[in-house]
Amino acid sequence: ISRIHGDGLRPIEHGYVLEDLSGKHAPSAWGRLAVEACLKWGAVAVTERNKVGSLGKENIEAAARAYDEEARRAGRPAVAQRTIKVIEKLSRGSKETRAQPIATMYQKGYVHHVGHHASLEQELTEWNPRTTPVSPNRIDACVQGLRELFGLGEDKLTPLSPAGSPSVDKPHGYQRGRIEHVEEHDDDAPRGRW
């Protein structure tokens, strides 16, 4: 996920979803994926500490150490440990409540996808918390990253009233056709740190 500031006249920021690496991975595999993605995009890692404590942060730090050790053995610069920052988030409220401000950002056109992320987009447009008990892991990962990106701390959680919900069928607000794609070769696509 990346961020580009407004044009200087307006402070509107846009968020860009660059990759969806969500999945079921062994701890060493997802730690390595996180390290490689952080290095590739110059990103910060955001982890949730609700159920597993500091496991996310500790796993990414261990993967960074292993990455640097491999780099040293191969004669490459060891940069992972000194460049990757890990932010731990303690989530409060329901996944639906946490997702609502981000759904609004999507609806207003402030969030864009670089390329296509079919599994994430399917969750974004089909998950209904009132009828689907399955936890939306891709949505949650995307929401956590975007909340951090846009500076939406847990203290700013304010659920929409039923009258303020974007739609009855999709109470979380993501709607097919409202996800804007930016092609990867587009000169306006984000680069660098978020």
mmCIF file of C-alpha atoms in Angstrom:
data_model
loop_
_atom_site.group_PDB
_atom_site.id
_atom_site.type_symbol
_atom_site.label_atom_id
_atom_site.label_comp_id
_atom_site.label_asym_id
_atom_site.label_seq_id
_atom_site.Cartn_x
_atom_site.Cartn_y
_atom_site.Cartn_z
ATOM 1 C CA ILE A 1 0.000 0.000 0.000
ATOM 2 C CA SER A 2 1.369 3.389 -0.906
ATOM 3 C CA ARG A 3 0.281 6.986 -0.476
ATOM 4 C CA ILE A 4 0.557 10.034 -2.689
ATOM 5 C CA HIS A 5 -0.183 13.465 -1.252
ATOM 6 C CA GLY A 6 -2.548 15.956 -2.849
ATOM 7 C CA ASP A 7 -1.511 18.476 -5.467
ATOM 8 C CA GLY A 8 -0.291 21.045 -2.936
ATOM 9 C CA LEU A 9 -3.495 23.052 -3.116
ATOM 10 C CA ARG A 10 -5.681 20.393 -1.548
ATOM 11 C CA PRO A 11 -4.432 18.097 1.232
ATOM 12 C CA ILE A 12 -6.257 15.069 -0.194
ATOM 13 C CA GLU A 13 -4.203 11.929 -0.114
ATOM 14 C CA HIS A 14 -4.712 8.839 -2.221
ATOM 15 C CA GLY A 15 -3.873 5.288 -1.235
ATOM 16 C CA TYR A 16 -2.639 2.686 -3.705
ATOM 17 C CA VAL A 17 -2.863 -1.056 -3.117
ATOM 18 C CA LEU A 18 0.272 -2.373 -4.797
ATOM 19 C CA GLU A 19 0.173 -6.087 -3.943
ATOM 20 C CA ASP A 20 -1.954 -8.595 -2.081
ATOM 21 C CA LEU A 21 0.301 -11.208 -0.510
ATOM 22 C CA SER A 22 -2.398 -12.565 1.791
ATOM 23 C CA GLY A 23 -2.627 -16.305 2.139
ATOM 24 C CA LYS A 24 -1.985 -19.267 4.381
ATOM 25 C CA HIS A 25 1.782 -19.429 4.827
ATOM 26 C CA ALA A 26 4.121 -21.003 7.340
ATOM 27 C CA PRO A 27 5.534 -18.384 9.755
ATOM 28 C CA SER A 28 8.962 -18.372 8.107
ATOM 29 C CA ALA A 29 7.348 -17.995 4.672
ATOM 30 C CA TRP A 30 5.103 -15.063 5.566
ATOM 31 C CA GLY A 31 7.910 -13.396 7.481
ATOM 32 C CA ARG A 32 10.094 -13.640 4.378
ATOM 33 C CA LEU A 33 7.242 -12.369 2.149
ATOM 34 C CA ALA A 34 6.800 -9.346 4.427
ATOM 35 C CA VAL A 35 10.534 -8.566 4.415
ATOM 36 C CA GLU A 36 10.783 -8.853 0.632
ATOM 37 C CA ALA A 37 7.682 -6.683 0.107
ATOM 38 C CA CYS A 38 8.976 -4.018 2.520
ATOM 39 C CA LEU A 39 12.308 -3.915 0.704
ATOM 40 C CA LYS A 40 10.703 -3.966 -2.748
ATOM 41 C CA TRP A 41 8.318 -1.097 -2.032
ATOM 42 C CA GLY A 42 10.249 0.779 0.676
ATOM 43 C CA ALA A 43 7.310 0.049 2.950
ATOM 44 C CA VAL A 44 6.536 -0.232 6.635
ATOM 45 C CA ALA A 45 5.130 -3.518 7.971
ATOM 46 C CA VAL A 46 1.864 -3.257 9.917
ATOM 47 C CA THR A 47 0.993 -6.204 12.164
ATOM 48 C CA GLU A 48 -1.968 -6.933 14.403
ATOM 49 C CA ARG A 49 -1.195 -8.029 17.937
ATOM 50 C CA ASN A 50 -4.660 -8.936 19.241
ATOM 51 C CA LYS A 51 -4.557 -12.733 19.373
ATOM 52 C CA VAL A 52 -0.867 -13.495 18.946
ATOM 53 C CA GLY A 53 0.841 -10.744 20.929
ATOM 54 C CA SER A 54 4.101 -9.627 19.331
ATOM 55 C CA LEU A 55 4.433 -12.742 17.162
ATOM 56 C CA GLY A 56 3.979 -10.729 13.948
ATOM 57 C CA LYS A 57 6.691 -8.228 14.808
ATOM 58 C CA GLU A 58 9.038 -10.905 16.137
ATOM 59 C CA ASN A 59 8.544 -13.051 13.030
ATOM 60 C CA ILE A 60 9.302 -10.172 10.668
ATOM 61 C CA GLU A 61 12.373 -9.225 12.722
ATOM 62 C CA ALA A 62 13.611 -12.852 12.601
ATOM 63 C CA ALA A 63 13.004 -12.980 8.846
ATOM 64 C CA ALA A 64 14.932 -9.701 8.428
ATOM 65 C CA ARG A 65 17.871 -11.145 10.394
ATOM 66 C CA ALA A 66 17.838 -14.283 8.206
ATOM 67 C CA TYR A 67 17.570 -12.158 5.051
ATOM 68 C CA ASP A 68 20.554 -10.054 6.111
ATOM 69 C CA GLU A 69 22.605 -13.123 6.976
ATOM 70 C CA GLU A 70 21.920 -14.575 3.517
ATOM 71 C CA ALA A 71 22.884 -11.228 1.961
ATOM 72 C CA ARG A 72 26.179 -11.116 3.895
ATOM 73 C CA ARG A 73 27.049 -14.667 2.825
ATOM 74 C CA ALA A 74 26.330 -13.719 -0.797
ATOM 75 C CA GLY A 75 28.398 -10.519 -0.552
ATOM 76 C CA ARG A 76 25.375 -8.214 -0.826
ATOM 77 C CA PRO A 77 24.564 -5.341 1.536
ATOM 78 C CA ALA A 78 22.582 -6.381 4.612
ATOM 79 C CA VAL A 79 19.836 -3.757 4.678
ATOM 80 C CA ALA A 80 16.665 -5.427 5.979
ATOM 81 C CA GLN A 81 17.173 -4.971 9.725
ATOM 82 C CA ARG A 82 18.070 -1.305 9.511
ATOM 83 C CA THR A 83 15.463 -0.271 6.937
ATOM 84 C CA ILE A 84 12.297 -2.171 7.836
ATOM 85 C CA LYS A 85 10.038 -0.591 10.431
ATOM 86 C CA VAL A 86 7.301 -2.701 12.046
ATOM 87 C CA ILE A 87 4.184 -1.046 13.463
ATOM 88 C CA GLU A 88 2.010 -3.126 15.780
ATOM 89 C CA LYS A 89 -1.717 -2.398 15.882
ATOM 90 C CA LEU A 90 -4.149 -3.404 18.598
ATOM 91 C CA SER A 91 -7.524 -3.632 16.893
ATOM 92 C CA ARG A 92 -10.749 -2.764 18.658
ATOM 93 C CA GLY A 93 -14.303 -3.194 17.528
ATOM 94 C CA SER A 94 -15.564 -5.437 14.786
ATOM 95 C CA LYS A 95 -13.901 -5.899 11.409
ATOM 96 C CA GLU A 96 -16.937 -4.206 9.876
ATOM 97 C CA THR A 97 -16.529 -1.129 12.088
ATOM 98 C CA ARG A 98 -12.796 -0.902 11.315
ATOM 99 C CA ALA A 99 -13.482 -1.237 7.579
ATOM 100 C CA GLN A 100 -16.187 1.433 7.283
ATOM 101 C CA PRO A 101 -13.887 4.502 7.059
ATOM 102 C CA ILE A 102 -11.790 2.716 4.431
ATOM 103 C CA ALA A 103 -14.914 1.751 2.475
ATOM 104 C CA THR A 104 -15.774 5.451 2.421
ATOM 105 C CA MET A 105 -12.282 6.245 1.081
ATOM 106 C CA TYR A 106 -12.850 3.704 -1.712
ATOM 107 C CA GLN A 107 -16.268 5.193 -2.513
ATOM 108 C CA LYS A 108 -14.851 8.713 -2.720
ATOM 109 C CA GLY A 109 -12.128 7.551 -5.100
ATOM 110 C CA TYR A 110 -9.174 7.935 -2.716
ATOM 111 C CA VAL A 111 -8.074 4.280 -2.885
ATOM 112 C CA HIS A 112 -6.811 2.690 -6.088
ATOM 113 C CA HIS A 113 -5.471 -0.746 -7.016
ATOM 114 C CA VAL A 114 -2.290 -0.991 -9.074
ATOM 115 C CA GLY A 115 -2.922 -4.017 -11.258
ATOM 116 C CA HIS A 116 -5.635 -6.533 -10.433
ATOM 117 C CA HIS A 117 -5.941 -8.337 -7.111
ATOM 118 C CA ALA A 118 -8.775 -10.761 -7.848
ATOM 119 C CA SER A 119 -9.038 -12.501 -4.456
ATOM 120 C CA LEU A 120 -8.891 -9.237 -2.502
ATOM 121 C CA GLU A 121 -11.394 -7.574 -4.811
ATOM 122 C CA GLN A 122 -13.754 -10.528 -4.509
ATOM 123 C CA GLU A 123 -13.671 -10.238 -0.700
ATOM 124 C CA LEU A 124 -14.087 -6.461 -0.872
ATOM 125 C CA THR A 125 -17.188 -6.691 -3.013
ATOM 126 C CA GLU A 126 -18.829 -9.870 -1.693
ATOM 127 C CA TRP A 127 -18.190 -10.043 2.056
ATOM 128 C CA ASN A 128 -21.271 -9.220 4.087
ATOM 129 C CA PRO A 129 -20.600 -9.368 7.837
ATOM 130 C CA ARG A 130 -24.266 -9.971 8.573
ATOM 131 C CA THR A 131 -24.528 -13.096 6.417
ATOM 132 C CA THR A 132 -20.964 -14.431 6.063
ATOM 133 C CA PRO A 133 -19.350 -15.662 9.274
ATOM 134 C CA VAL A 134 -15.978 -16.327 7.593
ATOM 135 C CA SER A 135 -13.325 -13.840 8.650
ATOM 136 C CA PRO A 136 -12.263 -11.603 5.742
ATOM 137 C CA ASN A 137 -8.501 -11.873 6.125
ATOM 138 C CA ARG A 138 -7.595 -10.077 2.898
ATOM 139 C CA ILE A 139 -9.956 -7.217 3.722
ATOM 140 C CA ASP A 140 -8.581 -6.996 7.243
ATOM 141 C CA ALA A 141 -4.975 -6.838 6.017
ATOM 142 C CA CYS A 142 -5.880 -4.177 3.451
ATOM 143 C CA VAL A 143 -7.881 -2.183 6.001
ATOM 144 C CA GLN A 144 -5.081 -2.311 8.601
ATOM 145 C CA GLY A 145 -2.563 -1.019 6.059
ATOM 146 C CA LEU A 146 -4.851 1.725 4.766
ATOM 147 C CA ARG A 147 -5.872 2.805 8.282
ATOM 148 C CA GLU A 148 -2.194 3.277 9.125
ATOM 149 C CA LEU A 149 -1.540 4.995 5.815
ATOM 150 C CA PHE A 150 -4.366 7.499 6.240
ATOM 151 C CA GLY A 151 -3.658 8.016 9.956
ATOM 152 C CA LEU A 152 -6.937 6.524 11.143
ATOM 153 C CA GLY A 153 -6.109 5.402 14.666
ATOM 154 C CA GLU A 154 -8.364 3.205 16.748
ATOM 155 C CA ASP A 155 -9.464 6.289 18.685
ATOM 156 C CA LYS A 156 -11.131 7.542 15.496
ATOM 157 C CA LEU A 157 -13.434 4.538 15.107
ATOM 158 C CA THR A 158 -16.966 5.747 14.700
ATOM 159 C CA PRO A 159 -19.407 3.239 13.254
ATOM 160 C CA LEU A 160 -21.868 4.505 10.699
ATOM 161 C CA SER A 161 -25.463 4.445 11.752
ATOM 162 C CA PRO A 162 -27.715 2.144 9.712
ATOM 163 C CA ALA A 163 -29.096 5.211 7.950
ATOM 164 C CA GLY A 164 -25.546 6.267 7.076
ATOM 165 C CA SER A 165 -24.501 2.888 5.714
ATOM 166 C CA PRO A 166 -23.569 2.966 2.032
ATOM 167 C CA SER A 167 -25.980 0.181 1.082
ATOM 168 C CA VAL A 168 -28.242 -2.358 2.709
ATOM 169 C CA ASP A 169 -26.855 -5.291 0.725
ATOM 170 C CA LYS A 170 -23.219 -4.338 1.225
ATOM 171 C CA PRO A 171 -23.088 -2.640 4.631
ATOM 172 C CA HIS A 172 -19.307 -2.347 4.498
ATOM 173 C CA GLY A 173 -19.563 -0.141 1.395
ATOM 174 C CA TYR A 174 -17.323 -1.791 -1.201
ATOM 175 C CA GLN A 175 -19.167 -2.060 -4.469
ATOM 176 C CA ARG A 176 -18.242 -3.792 -7.686
ATOM 177 C CA GLY A 177 -17.219 -1.139 -10.186
ATOM 178 C CA ARG A 178 -15.992 1.258 -7.475
ATOM 179 C CA ILE A 179 -12.497 -0.224 -7.301
ATOM 180 C CA GLU A 180 -10.289 1.818 -9.592
ATOM 181 C CA HIS A 181 -7.354 0.065 -11.220
ATOM 182 C CA VAL A 182 -4.115 1.737 -12.186
ATOM 183 C CA GLU A 183 -1.997 -0.193 -14.652
ATOM 184 C CA GLU A 184 1.436 -1.120 -13.348
ATOM 185 C CA HIS A 185 3.234 0.698 -16.160
ATOM 186 C CA ASP A 186 1.288 3.907 -15.539
ATOM 187 C CA ASP A 187 3.637 6.850 -14.937
ATOM 188 C CA ASP A 188 1.323 8.055 -12.176
ATOM 189 C CA ALA A 189 1.677 4.797 -10.230
ATOM 190 C CA PRO A 190 3.280 5.328 -6.828
ATOM 191 C CA ARG A 191 6.881 4.566 -6.096
ATOM 192 C CA GLY A 192 8.985 4.775 -2.958
ATOM 193 C CA ARG A 193 8.073 4.998 0.685
ATOM 194 C CA TRP A 194 4.580 5.396 1.941
#
